[in-house]
Amino acid sequence: ALADIFIPILPAIVTAGLLMGINNILTGPGIFYDEKSFIDVHKNWADLAGIINLIANTASVFLPGLIGWSAVKKFGGSPLLGIVLGLMLVHPDLLNAWDYGKTKDIPTWNLFGLPIEKVGYQGQVLPVLIASYVLAKIELFLKKRIPDSLQLLLVAPITLLITGFLAFIVIGPITFSIGN
């Protein structure tokens, strides 16, 4: 199952790695010049390196979106909902997971007295894998029970709401702890 999930996204990951290598050649000190990088000496190349870096990091930054697409597809759900789920887990309104350890005051939602940390899952695999499985199962369950005429209006919103709440209240915190 893991191979079926990760093999389709390998081209994006490999491309990101190759482009990161090019970026590192341009920005790494001591490669072309003693103690200076190529872009330190040739300033006009800095923006090119910046664009290469952005392109290279996109697959890593939005990895949960890629995994969500592939995992939900593997588990029999709608791949588009998987993308939305994955991107929801790295939404800019959430505290970036890379800053989690540096932050003393973690923002929270107060859901009827239940504090829920507003933390993103950048670079995390387990939260999106488990949430994708849950999403696919909820979607399939609802599709069997909701009439065809109402599926467009009900299945996706209900599926994303339930999975979203579970992802931020249960799945994310537990899998984040396991990952750490």
Coordinates of N, CA and C in Angstrom, one line a residue:
A1 N 0.8 -1.2 0.0 CA 0.0 0.0 0.0 C 0.9 1.3 0.0
L2 N 1.9 1.3 0.8 CA 2.8 2.4 0.8 C 3.5 2.6 -0.5
A3 N 3.9 1.6 -1.1 CA 4.5 1.7 -2.5 C 3.5 2.3 -3.5
D4 N 2.3 1.8 -3.4 CA 1.2 2.4 -4.3 C 1.0 3.8 -4.1
I5 N 1.2 4.3 -2.8 CA 0.9 5.7 -2.5 C 2.1 6.6 -2.9
F6 N 3.4 6.1 -2.7 CA 4.5 6.9 -2.9 C 5.1 6.9 -4.3
I7 N 4.9 5.8 -5.0 CA 5.5 5.7 -6.3 C 4.9 6.7 -7.3
P8 N 3.6 7.0 -7.3 CA 3.1 8.1 -8.2 C 3.7 9.5 -7.9
I9 N 4.1 9.7 -6.6 CA 4.6 11.1 -6.3 C 6.2 11.1 -6.4
L10 N 6.8 10.0 -6.7 CA 8.3 10.0 -6.8 C 8.8 11.0 -7.8
P11 N 8.2 11.1 -9.0 CA 8.8 12.1 -9.9 C 8.9 13.5 -9.3
A12 N 7.9 13.9 -8.6 CA 7.9 15.3 -8.0 C 9.0 15.3 -6.9
I13 N 9.2 14.3 -6.1 CA 10.2 14.3 -5.1 C 11.6 14.2 -5.7
V14 N 11.8 13.4 -6.7 CA 13.1 13.3 -7.3 C 13.5 14.6 -8.0
T15 N 12.5 15.2 -8.7 CA 12.8 16.5 -9.3 C 13.1 17.6 -8.3
A16 N 12.4 17.6 -7.2 CA 12.7 18.5 -6.1 C 14.2 18.3 -5.6
G17 N 14.6 17.1 -5.5 CA 15.9 16.8 -5.0 C 17.0 17.3 -6.0
L18 N 16.7 17.0 -7.3 CA 17.7 17.5 -8.3 C 17.8 19.0 -8.3
L19 N 16.7 19.7 -8.3 CA 16.7 21.1 -8.3 C 17.3 21.7 -7.0
M20 N 17.1 21.1 -5.9 CA 17.8 21.5 -4.7 C 19.3 21.4 -4.8
G21 N 19.7 20.4 -5.5 CA 21.2 20.2 -5.8 C 21.7 21.4 -6.6
I22 N 21.0 21.8 -7.6 CA 21.4 22.9 -8.4 C 21.4 24.2 -7.6
N23 N 20.4 24.4 -6.8 CA 20.3 25.5 -5.9 C 21.5 25.5 -4.9
N24 N 21.8 24.3 -4.4 CA 23.0 24.2 -3.4 C 24.3 24.5 -4.1
I25 N 24.4 24.2 -5.4 CA 25.7 24.5 -6.1 C 25.8 26.0 -6.3
L26 N 24.7 26.7 -6.5 CA 24.7 28.1 -6.7 C 24.9 28.9 -5.4
T27 N 24.3 28.3 -4.3 CA 24.3 29.1 -3.0 C 25.4 28.6 -2.0
G28 N 26.0 27.5 -2.3 CA 26.9 26.9 -1.3 C 28.3 27.6 -1.4
P29 N 28.8 28.0 -0.2 CA 30.1 28.6 -0.2 C 31.2 27.6 -0.4
G30 N 32.3 28.0 -1.1 CA 33.4 27.2 -1.2 C 33.4 26.2 -2.4
I31 N 32.3 26.3 -3.2 CA 32.3 25.4 -4.3 C 33.0 25.9 -5.5
F32 N 32.8 27.2 -5.9 CA 33.5 27.9 -7.0 C 34.5 28.9 -6.5
Y33 N 34.3 29.5 -5.3 CA 35.2 30.5 -4.8 C 35.4 30.2 -3.3
D34 N 36.6 30.5 -2.8 CA 36.9 30.3 -1.4 C 35.9 31.1 -0.5
E35 N 35.3 30.4 0.3 CA 34.4 30.9 1.4 C 33.3 31.8 0.8
K36 N 33.0 31.8 -0.4 CA 31.9 32.6 -1.0 C 31.1 31.6 -1.9
S37 N 29.8 31.9 -2.1 CA 29.0 31.2 -3.0 C 29.1 31.8 -4.4
F38 N 28.6 31.1 -5.4 CA 28.5 31.6 -6.7 C 27.7 32.9 -6.8
I39 N 26.5 32.9 -6.0 CA 25.7 34.0 -6.1 C 26.2 35.2 -5.3
D40 N 27.1 34.9 -4.3 CA 27.8 36.0 -3.6 C 28.7 36.8 -4.5
V41 N 29.3 36.1 -5.5 CA 30.2 36.7 -6.4 C 29.4 37.3 -7.6
H42 N 28.5 36.6 -8.1 CA 27.7 36.9 -9.3 C 26.2 37.2 -8.8
K43 N 26.0 38.4 -8.3 CA 24.8 38.8 -7.7 C 23.6 38.7 -8.6
N44 N 23.8 38.9 -9.9 CA 22.7 38.8 -10.9 C 22.1 37.4 -11.0
W45 N 22.8 36.4 -10.5 CA 22.3 35.1 -10.5 C 21.4 34.7 -9.2
A46 N 21.3 35.6 -8.3 CA 20.7 35.4 -7.0 C 19.2 35.1 -7.2
D47 N 18.5 35.9 -8.1 CA 17.1 35.7 -8.3 C 16.8 34.3 -9.0
L48 N 17.7 33.9 -9.9 CA 17.6 32.6 -10.6 C 17.6 31.5 -9.5
A49 N 18.6 31.7 -8.6 CA 18.7 30.7 -7.5 C 17.5 30.7 -6.7
G50 N 16.9 31.9 -6.4 CA 15.7 32.0 -5.6 C 14.5 31.3 -6.3
I51 N 14.4 31.4 -7.6 CA 13.3 30.8 -8.3 C 13.5 29.3 -8.3
I52 N 14.7 28.8 -8.5 CA 15.0 27.4 -8.5 C 14.7 26.8 -7.1
N53 N 15.1 27.6 -6.1 CA 14.8 27.1 -4.7 C 13.3 27.0 -4.5
L54 N 12.5 28.0 -4.9 CA 11.1 27.9 -4.8 C 10.5 26.7 -5.5
I55 N 10.9 26.5 -6.7 CA 10.4 25.3 -7.5 C 10.8 24.0 -6.8
A56 N 12.0 24.0 -6.3 CA 12.5 22.8 -5.7 C 11.8 22.5 -4.4
N57 N 11.5 23.5 -3.6 CA 10.8 23.3 -2.3 C 9.3 23.1 -2.3
T58 N 8.7 23.4 -3.5 CA 7.3 23.3 -3.5 C 6.8 21.8 -3.2
A59 N 7.4 20.8 -3.8 CA 7.0 19.5 -3.5 C 7.2 19.1 -2.1
S60 N 8.2 19.6 -1.4 CA 8.4 19.4 0.0 C 7.4 20.1 0.9
V61 N 7.2 21.4 0.6 CA 6.2 22.2 1.4 C 4.8 21.7 1.3
F62 N 4.4 21.2 0.1 CA 3.1 20.7 -0.1 C 3.0 19.2 -0.2
L63 N 4.0 18.5 0.4 CA 4.0 17.1 0.4 C 2.7 16.5 0.9
P64 N 2.1 17.0 2.0 CA 0.9 16.4 2.4 C -0.2 16.5 1.3
G65 N -0.2 17.5 0.5 CA -1.2 17.5 -0.6 C -0.9 16.4 -1.6
L66 N 0.3 16.2 -2.0 CA 0.7 15.1 -2.9 C 0.3 13.7 -2.3
I67 N 0.7 13.6 -1.0 CA 0.4 12.3 -0.3 C -1.1 12.1 -0.2
G68 N -1.9 13.2 0.1 CA -3.3 13.1 0.2 C -4.0 12.7 -1.1
W69 N -3.5 13.2 -2.2 CA -4.0 12.9 -3.5 C -3.8 11.4 -3.7
S70 N -2.6 10.9 -3.6 CA -2.2 9.6 -3.9 C -2.9 8.6 -2.9
A71 N -2.9 8.9 -1.6 CA -3.4 8.0 -0.6 C -4.9 7.8 -0.7
V72 N -5.6 8.9 -0.9 CA -7.1 8.8 -1.0 C -7.4 8.0 -2.2
K73 N -6.7 8.3 -3.3 CA -6.9 7.5 -4.5 C -6.7 6.0 -4.3
K74 N -5.7 5.7 -3.6 CA -5.4 4.3 -3.3 C -6.4 3.6 -2.4
F75 N -7.0 4.4 -1.4 CA -8.0 3.9 -0.5 C -9.4 4.0 -1.1
G76 N -9.6 4.4 -2.3 CA -10.8 4.3 -3.0 C -11.7 5.6 -2.9
G77 N -11.1 6.7 -2.4 CA -11.9 7.9 -2.3 C -11.6 8.8 -3.5
S78 N -12.1 10.1 -3.4 CA -11.9 11.1 -4.4 C -10.5 11.7 -4.3
P79 N -9.6 11.6 -5.2 CA -8.3 12.2 -5.1 C -8.3 13.7 -4.9
L80 N -9.3 14.4 -5.4 CA -9.4 15.8 -5.2 C -9.6 16.1 -3.8
L81 N -10.5 15.4 -3.1 CA -10.6 15.6 -1.7 C -9.4 15.3 -0.9
G82 N -8.6 14.4 -1.4 CA -7.3 14.1 -0.8 C -6.3 15.3 -0.9
I83 N -6.3 15.9 -2.0 CA -5.5 17.1 -2.2 C -6.0 18.2 -1.2
V84 N -7.3 18.4 -1.1 CA -7.8 19.4 -0.2 C -7.4 19.1 1.2
L85 N -7.5 17.8 1.6 CA -7.2 17.4 2.9 C -5.7 17.7 3.2
G86 N -4.8 17.3 2.3 CA -3.4 17.5 2.5 C -3.0 19.0 2.6
L87 N -3.6 19.8 1.7 CA -3.4 21.2 1.7 C -4.0 21.9 3.0
M88 N -5.1 21.4 3.5 CA -5.7 21.9 4.7 C -4.7 21.7 5.9
L89 N -3.9 20.6 5.8 CA -3.0 20.3 6.9 C -1.8 21.2 6.9
V90 N -1.6 21.9 5.8 CA -0.4 22.9 5.7 C -0.9 24.3 5.4
H91 N -2.1 24.6 5.8 CA -2.7 25.9 5.5 C -1.9 27.0 6.1
P92 N -1.8 28.1 5.5 CA -0.9 29.2 6.0 C -1.5 29.8 7.4
D93 N -2.8 29.6 7.7 CA -3.3 30.1 8.9 C -2.8 29.3 10.1
L94 N -2.2 28.1 9.9 CA -1.7 27.3 10.9 C -0.3 27.6 11.3
L95 N 0.1 27.3 12.5 CA 1.5 27.5 12.9 C 2.3 26.5 12.1
N96 N 3.3 26.9 11.4 CA 4.2 26.1 10.6 C 4.9 25.0 11.5
A97 N 4.8 23.8 11.1 CA 5.4 22.7 11.9 C 6.9 22.9 12.1
W98 N 7.6 23.6 11.2 CA 9.0 23.8 11.4 C 9.2 24.8 12.5
D99 N 8.2 25.6 12.9 CA 8.4 26.6 13.9 C 7.8 26.1 15.3
Y100 N 7.3 24.9 15.3 CA 6.6 24.4 16.5 C 7.6 24.3 17.7
G101 N 8.8 23.9 17.5 CA 9.7 23.8 18.6 C 10.3 25.1 19.1
K102 N 10.2 26.1 18.2 CA 10.7 27.5 18.6 C 9.7 28.3 19.3
T103 N 8.4 27.9 19.2 CA 7.3 28.8 19.7 C 6.9 28.4 21.1
K104 N 6.8 29.4 22.0 CA 6.4 29.1 23.3 C 4.9 29.3 23.4
D105 N 4.3 30.2 22.6 CA 2.8 30.4 22.7 C 2.2 29.8 21.4
I106 N 1.7 28.6 21.5 CA 1.1 27.9 20.3 C -0.3 28.4 20.2
P107 N -0.7 28.9 19.1 CA -2.1 29.3 18.9 C -3.1 28.2 19.0
T108 N -4.3 28.4 19.5 CA -5.2 27.3 19.6 C -6.6 27.8 19.2
W109 N -7.4 26.9 18.8 CA -8.9 27.1 18.7 C -9.5 26.7 20.0
N110 N -10.6 27.3 20.3 CA -11.4 26.9 21.5 C -12.7 26.3 21.0
L111 N -12.8 25.0 21.0 CA -14.0 24.4 20.4 C -14.8 23.9 21.6
F112 N -15.7 24.8 22.1 CA -16.6 24.5 23.2 C -15.9 24.1 24.4
G113 N -14.8 24.8 24.7 CA -14.0 24.5 25.9 C -12.8 23.5 25.6
L114 N -12.8 22.9 24.5 CA -11.7 22.0 24.1 C -10.6 22.8 23.3
P115 N -9.4 23.0 23.9 CA -8.4 23.7 23.2 C -7.8 22.7 22.1
I116 N -7.7 23.3 20.9 CA -7.1 22.5 19.8 C -6.0 23.3 19.2
E117 N -4.8 22.8 19.2 CA -3.6 23.5 18.7 C -3.8 23.8 17.2
K118 N -3.5 25.0 16.7 CA -3.5 25.4 15.3 C -2.1 25.2 14.7
V119 N -1.8 23.9 14.6 CA -0.5 23.5 14.1 C -0.6 22.8 12.7
G120 N 0.3 23.2 11.8 CA 0.3 22.6 10.5 C 1.2 21.3 10.5
Y121 N 1.1 20.6 9.5 CA 1.9 19.3 9.5 C 2.8 19.3 8.3
Q122 N 3.5 20.4 8.1 CA 4.5 20.4 7.0 C 5.6 19.4 7.3
G123 N 5.9 18.7 6.2 CA 7.0 17.7 6.3 C 6.6 16.4 7.0
Q124 N 5.3 16.3 7.4 CA 4.8 15.1 8.1 C 4.1 14.2 7.1
V125 N 4.3 12.9 7.3 CA 3.7 11.9 6.5 C 2.5 11.2 7.2
L126 N 2.8 10.8 8.4 CA 1.8 10.0 9.2 C 0.4 10.7 9.3
P127 N 0.3 12.0 9.6 CA -1.0 12.6 9.8 C -1.8 12.5 8.5
V128 N -1.2 12.8 7.4 CA -2.0 12.8 6.1 C -2.3 11.4 5.7
L129 N -1.4 10.4 5.9 CA -1.7 9.0 5.6 C -2.9 8.5 6.3
I130 N -2.9 8.7 7.6 CA -4.1 8.2 8.4 C -5.3 9.0 8.1
A131 N -5.2 10.3 8.0 CA -6.4 11.1 7.7 C -6.9 10.8 6.3
S132 N -6.1 10.5 5.4 CA -6.5 10.1 4.0 C -7.3 8.8 4.1
Y133 N -6.9 7.8 4.9 CA -7.6 6.6 5.0 C -9.0 6.9 5.6
V134 N -9.0 7.7 6.7 CA -10.3 8.0 7.3 C -11.2 8.7 6.3
L135 N -10.6 9.7 5.6 CA -11.4 10.4 4.6 C -12.1 9.5 3.6
A136 N -11.3 8.6 3.0 CA -11.8 7.7 2.0 C -12.9 6.8 2.5
K137 N -12.7 6.3 3.8 CA -13.7 5.4 4.3 C -15.0 6.2 4.6
I138 N -14.9 7.4 5.1 CA -16.1 8.3 5.4 C -16.8 8.6 4.1
E139 N -16.0 9.0 3.1 CA -16.6 9.3 1.8 C -17.4 8.1 1.2
L140 N -16.8 6.9 1.2 CA -17.4 5.7 0.7 C -18.7 5.4 1.5
F141 N -18.6 5.5 2.8 CA -19.8 5.3 3.7 C -20.9 6.2 3.3
L142 N -20.6 7.5 3.1 CA -21.7 8.5 2.8 C -22.2 8.3 1.4
K143 N -21.4 7.9 0.5 CA -21.9 7.7 -0.9 C -22.9 6.5 -1.0
K144 N -22.7 5.5 -0.1 CA -23.7 4.4 -0.1 C -25.0 4.8 0.5
R145 N -25.0 5.9 1.4 CA -26.2 6.2 2.1 C -26.9 7.5 1.7
I146 N -26.3 8.3 0.9 CA -26.9 9.6 0.5 C -27.3 9.4 -1.0
P147 N -28.6 9.8 -1.3 CA -29.1 9.7 -2.6 C -28.2 10.4 -3.7
D148 N -28.1 9.9 -4.9 CA -27.3 10.4 -5.9 C -27.6 11.9 -6.1
S149 N -28.8 12.3 -6.0 CA -29.2 13.7 -6.3 C -28.7 14.7 -5.3
L150 N -28.3 14.2 -4.1 CA -27.7 15.0 -3.0 C -26.2 14.9 -2.8
Q151 N -25.6 13.9 -3.5 CA -24.2 13.6 -3.2 C -23.3 14.8 -3.4
L152 N -23.5 15.5 -4.5 CA -22.6 16.6 -4.9 C -22.7 17.7 -3.8
L153 N -23.8 17.9 -3.2 CA -24.0 18.9 -2.1 C -23.6 18.5 -0.7
L154 N -23.6 17.2 -0.5 CA -23.4 16.7 0.9 C -22.2 15.9 1.1
V155 N -21.8 15.0 0.2 CA -20.7 14.0 0.5 C -19.4 14.7 0.8
A156 N -18.9 15.6 -0.1 CA -17.6 16.2 0.0 C -17.6 17.1 1.3
P157 N -18.6 18.0 1.4 CA -18.5 18.9 2.6 C -18.5 18.1 4.0
I158 N -19.4 17.1 4.1 CA -19.5 16.4 5.3 C -18.2 15.6 5.5
T159 N -17.7 15.0 4.4 CA -16.5 14.2 4.5 C -15.3 15.1 5.0
L160 N -15.2 16.2 4.4 CA -14.1 17.1 4.8 C -14.2 17.7 6.2
L161 N -15.4 18.0 6.6 CA -15.7 18.5 7.9 C -15.3 17.5 9.0
I162 N -15.8 16.3 8.8 CA -15.6 15.2 9.8 C -14.1 14.9 9.8
T163 N -13.5 14.7 8.6 CA -12.1 14.3 8.6 C -11.2 15.5 9.1
G164 N -11.6 16.7 8.8 CA -10.8 17.9 9.3 C -10.8 18.0 10.8
F165 N -12.0 17.8 11.4 CA -12.1 17.8 12.8 C -11.3 16.7 13.4
L166 N -11.4 15.5 12.9 CA -10.6 14.4 13.4 C -9.1 14.6 13.2
A167 N -8.8 15.2 12.1 CA -7.3 15.4 11.8 C -6.7 16.4 12.8
F168 N -7.4 17.4 13.1 CA -6.8 18.4 14.1 C -7.0 18.0 15.5
I169 N -8.1 17.3 15.9 CA -8.3 16.9 17.3 C -7.6 15.6 17.7
V170 N -7.6 14.6 16.8 CA -7.1 13.3 17.2 C -5.9 12.8 16.3
I171 N -6.2 12.7 15.1 CA -5.2 12.1 14.2 C -3.9 12.9 14.2
G172 N -3.9 14.2 13.9 CA -2.7 15.0 13.9 C -1.9 15.0 15.1
P173 N -2.5 15.3 16.3 CA -1.7 15.3 17.5 C -1.1 13.9 17.8
I174 N -1.9 12.8 17.7 CA -1.3 11.5 18.0 C -0.2 11.1 17.0
T175 N -0.4 11.3 15.7 CA 0.6 10.9 14.8 C 1.8 11.8 14.8
F176 N 1.6 13.1 15.2 CA 2.7 14.1 15.4 C 3.6 13.6 16.5
S177 N 3.0 13.1 17.6 CA 3.7 12.6 18.8 C 4.5 11.3 18.4
I178 N 3.8 10.4 17.6 CA 4.5 9.2 17.2 C 5.7 9.5 16.3
G179 N 5.5 10.5 15.4 CA 6.6 10.9 14.5 C 7.8 11.5 15.3
N180 N 7.5 12.3 16.3 CA 8.5 12.9 17.1 C 9.2 11.8 17.9

